[in-house]
Short mmCIF file of C-alpha atoms in Angstrom, two decimals:
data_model
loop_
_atom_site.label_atom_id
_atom_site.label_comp_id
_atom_site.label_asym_id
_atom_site.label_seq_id
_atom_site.Cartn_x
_atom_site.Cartn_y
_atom_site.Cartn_z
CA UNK P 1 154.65 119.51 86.60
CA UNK P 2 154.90 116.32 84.80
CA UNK P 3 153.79 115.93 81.61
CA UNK P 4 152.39 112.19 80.91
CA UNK P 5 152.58 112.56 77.05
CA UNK P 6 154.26 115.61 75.61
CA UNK P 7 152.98 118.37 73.35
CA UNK P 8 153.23 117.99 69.85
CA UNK P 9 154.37 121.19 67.81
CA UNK P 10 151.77 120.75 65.24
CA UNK P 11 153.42 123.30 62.61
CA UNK P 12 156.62 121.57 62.68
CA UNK P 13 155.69 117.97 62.78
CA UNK P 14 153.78 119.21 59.57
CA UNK P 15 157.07 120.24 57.82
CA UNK P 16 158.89 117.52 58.73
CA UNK P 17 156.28 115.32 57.12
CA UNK P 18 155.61 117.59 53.77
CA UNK P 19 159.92 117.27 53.57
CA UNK P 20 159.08 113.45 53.57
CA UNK P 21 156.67 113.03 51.14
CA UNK P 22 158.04 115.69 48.51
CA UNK P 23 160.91 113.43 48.04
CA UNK P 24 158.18 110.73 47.60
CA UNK P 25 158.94 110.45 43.81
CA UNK P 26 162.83 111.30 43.79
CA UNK P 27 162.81 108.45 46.37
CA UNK P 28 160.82 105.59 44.11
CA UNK P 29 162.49 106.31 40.88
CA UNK P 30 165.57 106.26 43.22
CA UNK P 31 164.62 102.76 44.10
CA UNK P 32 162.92 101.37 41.41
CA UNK P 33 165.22 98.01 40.51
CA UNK P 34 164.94 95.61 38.64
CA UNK P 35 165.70 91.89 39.10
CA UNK P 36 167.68 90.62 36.11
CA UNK P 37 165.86 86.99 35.01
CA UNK P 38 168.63 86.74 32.26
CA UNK P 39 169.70 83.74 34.71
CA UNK P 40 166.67 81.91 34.20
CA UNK P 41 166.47 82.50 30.73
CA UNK P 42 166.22 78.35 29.43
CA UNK P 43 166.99 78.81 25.70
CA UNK P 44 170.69 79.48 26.33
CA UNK P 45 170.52 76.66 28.65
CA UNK P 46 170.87 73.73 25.52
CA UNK P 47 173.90 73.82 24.18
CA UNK P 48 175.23 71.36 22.02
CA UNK P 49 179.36 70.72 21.67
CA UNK P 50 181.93 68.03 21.31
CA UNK P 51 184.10 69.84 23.31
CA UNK P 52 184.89 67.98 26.82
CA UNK P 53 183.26 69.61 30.23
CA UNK P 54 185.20 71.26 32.25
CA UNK P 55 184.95 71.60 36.20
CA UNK P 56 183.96 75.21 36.90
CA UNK P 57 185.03 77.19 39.75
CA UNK P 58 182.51 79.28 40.41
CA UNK P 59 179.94 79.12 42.60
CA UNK P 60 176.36 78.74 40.83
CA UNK P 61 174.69 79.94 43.64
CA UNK P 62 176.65 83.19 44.28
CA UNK P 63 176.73 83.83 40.90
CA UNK P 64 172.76 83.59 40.24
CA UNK P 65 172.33 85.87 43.40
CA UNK P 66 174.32 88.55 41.88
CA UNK P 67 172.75 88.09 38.59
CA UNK P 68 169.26 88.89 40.19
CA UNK P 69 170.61 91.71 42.43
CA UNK P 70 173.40 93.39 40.27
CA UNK P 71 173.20 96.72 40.76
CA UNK P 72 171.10 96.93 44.22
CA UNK P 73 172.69 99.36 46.22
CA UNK P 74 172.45 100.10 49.97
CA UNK P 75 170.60 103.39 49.06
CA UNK P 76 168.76 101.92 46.84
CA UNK P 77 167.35 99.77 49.10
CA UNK P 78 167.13 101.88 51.82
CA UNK P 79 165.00 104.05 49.45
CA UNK P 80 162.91 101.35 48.41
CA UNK P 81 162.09 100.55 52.05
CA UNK P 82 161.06 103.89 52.74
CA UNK P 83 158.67 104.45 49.66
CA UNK P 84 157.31 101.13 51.35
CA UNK P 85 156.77 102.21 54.38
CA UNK P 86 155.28 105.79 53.54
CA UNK P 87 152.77 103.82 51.18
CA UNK P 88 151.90 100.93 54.42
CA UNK P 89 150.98 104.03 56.69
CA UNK P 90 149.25 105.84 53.78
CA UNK P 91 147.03 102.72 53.91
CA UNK P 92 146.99 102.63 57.21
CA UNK P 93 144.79 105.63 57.68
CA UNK P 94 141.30 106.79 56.88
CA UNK P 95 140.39 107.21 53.39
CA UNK P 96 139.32 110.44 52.97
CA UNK P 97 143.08 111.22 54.70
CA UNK P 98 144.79 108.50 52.55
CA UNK P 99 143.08 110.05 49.09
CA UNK P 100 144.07 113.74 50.38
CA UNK P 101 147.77 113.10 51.11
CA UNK P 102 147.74 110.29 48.12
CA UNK P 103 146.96 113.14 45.61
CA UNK P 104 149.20 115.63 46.98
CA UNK P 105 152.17 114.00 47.30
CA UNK P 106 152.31 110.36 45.96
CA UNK P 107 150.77 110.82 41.88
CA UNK P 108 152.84 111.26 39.58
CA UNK P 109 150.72 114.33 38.54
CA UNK P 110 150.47 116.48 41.72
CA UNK P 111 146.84 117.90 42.40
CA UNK P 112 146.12 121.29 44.23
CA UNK P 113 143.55 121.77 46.61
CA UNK P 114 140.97 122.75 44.08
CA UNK P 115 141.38 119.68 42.23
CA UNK P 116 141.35 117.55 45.32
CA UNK P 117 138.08 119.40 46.49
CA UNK P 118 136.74 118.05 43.12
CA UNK P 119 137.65 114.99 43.37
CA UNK P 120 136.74 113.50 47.12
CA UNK P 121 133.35 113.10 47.87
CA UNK P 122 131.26 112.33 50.90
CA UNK P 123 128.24 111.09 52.02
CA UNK P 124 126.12 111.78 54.81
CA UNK P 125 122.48 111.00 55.57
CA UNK P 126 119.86 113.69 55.67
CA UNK P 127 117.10 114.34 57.92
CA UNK P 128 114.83 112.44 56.16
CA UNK P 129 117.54 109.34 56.12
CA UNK P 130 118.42 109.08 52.63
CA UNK P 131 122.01 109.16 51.96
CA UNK P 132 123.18 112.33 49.75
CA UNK P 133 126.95 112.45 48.22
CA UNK P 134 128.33 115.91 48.64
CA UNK P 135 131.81 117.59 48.01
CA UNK P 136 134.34 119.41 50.21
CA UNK P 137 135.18 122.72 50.09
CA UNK P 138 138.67 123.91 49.79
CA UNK P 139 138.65 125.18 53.20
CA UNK P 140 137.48 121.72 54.63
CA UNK P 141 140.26 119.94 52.27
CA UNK P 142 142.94 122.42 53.89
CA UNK P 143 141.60 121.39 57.26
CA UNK P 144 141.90 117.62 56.29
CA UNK P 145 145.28 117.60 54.71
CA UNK P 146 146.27 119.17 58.07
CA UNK P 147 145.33 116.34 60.24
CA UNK P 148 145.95 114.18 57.92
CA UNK P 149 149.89 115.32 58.20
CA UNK P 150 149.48 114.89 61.76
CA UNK P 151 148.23 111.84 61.49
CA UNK P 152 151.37 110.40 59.42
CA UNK P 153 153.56 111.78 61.59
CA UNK P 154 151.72 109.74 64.19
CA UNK P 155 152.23 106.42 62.47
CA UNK P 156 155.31 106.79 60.41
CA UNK P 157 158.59 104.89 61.70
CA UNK P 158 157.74 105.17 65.11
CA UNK P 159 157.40 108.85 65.51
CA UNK P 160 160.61 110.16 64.28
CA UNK P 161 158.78 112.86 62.47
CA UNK P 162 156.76 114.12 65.30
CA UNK P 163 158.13 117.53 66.63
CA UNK P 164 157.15 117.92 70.48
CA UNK P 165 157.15 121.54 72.14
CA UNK P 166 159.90 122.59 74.59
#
């Protein structure tokens, strides 16, 4: 039998994106570059001498471009792109999933489920229609962080994360 869309193996597509987002940190300070504006830095620009000009050799352009990107590496960027990309899909989905895995993973202070629970709140309207906050419970936060890995995996660079069963 033919399978239209194939089974996803829930517990590994789950490691593969917890692998991800652990390296979320190692990946942005990994990245994190800065442009040098020395270039554009005007009050070395006057210069006063009686000292003929010279034609110059090099080429400005070039050598303002290297200025701005000197020391921007291939991994380095390739990092940075990443961090990008794990932050456009954390966006991407629903807040109460985008505060979950944005606490676990991508603070610079990690929070545990406990602290999580304490911190996201929702809101639901009673019987009576007025609208009451309330608080998860750990159990419900596990449950959430769960789909919420699923859901990544869904939306992250096409796929490649998803695992499918054989």
């Amino acid at each position: 039998m033919m399978v239209l869309v194939p089974k996803i193996d829930e517990v590994t597509t789950r490691e593969n994106v917890r692998e991800l987002l652990k390296k979320y940190w190692t990946m942005k300070r990994m990245s994190s570059f800065e442009f040098s504006d020395s270039y554009y830095d005007t009050t070395g620009a006057i210069t006063y001498s009686d000292m003929p000009k010279s034609q110059s050799n090099r080429n400005n352009e070039e050598y303002r471009i290297i200025k701005i990107y000197g020391g921007v590496t291939k991994d380095r960027m390739g990092n940075h792109k990443r961090v990008k990309e794990i932050d456009r899909v954390i966006e991407s989905l629903p807040n109460k999933y985008a505060t979950i895995l944005r606490l676990s993973y991508c603070e610079k202070e990690k929070h545990s489920i406990n602290e999580i629970a304490a911190k996201l709140k929702g809101y639901r309207v009673n019987e009576l229609g007025v609208r009451e906050e309330f608080f998860y419970s750990t159990k419900n936060i596990e449950k959430l962080k769960s789909e919420a890995l699923i859901f990544f995996a869904e939306a992250y660079g096409e796929g490649q994360l998803l695992a499918y069963e054989k």
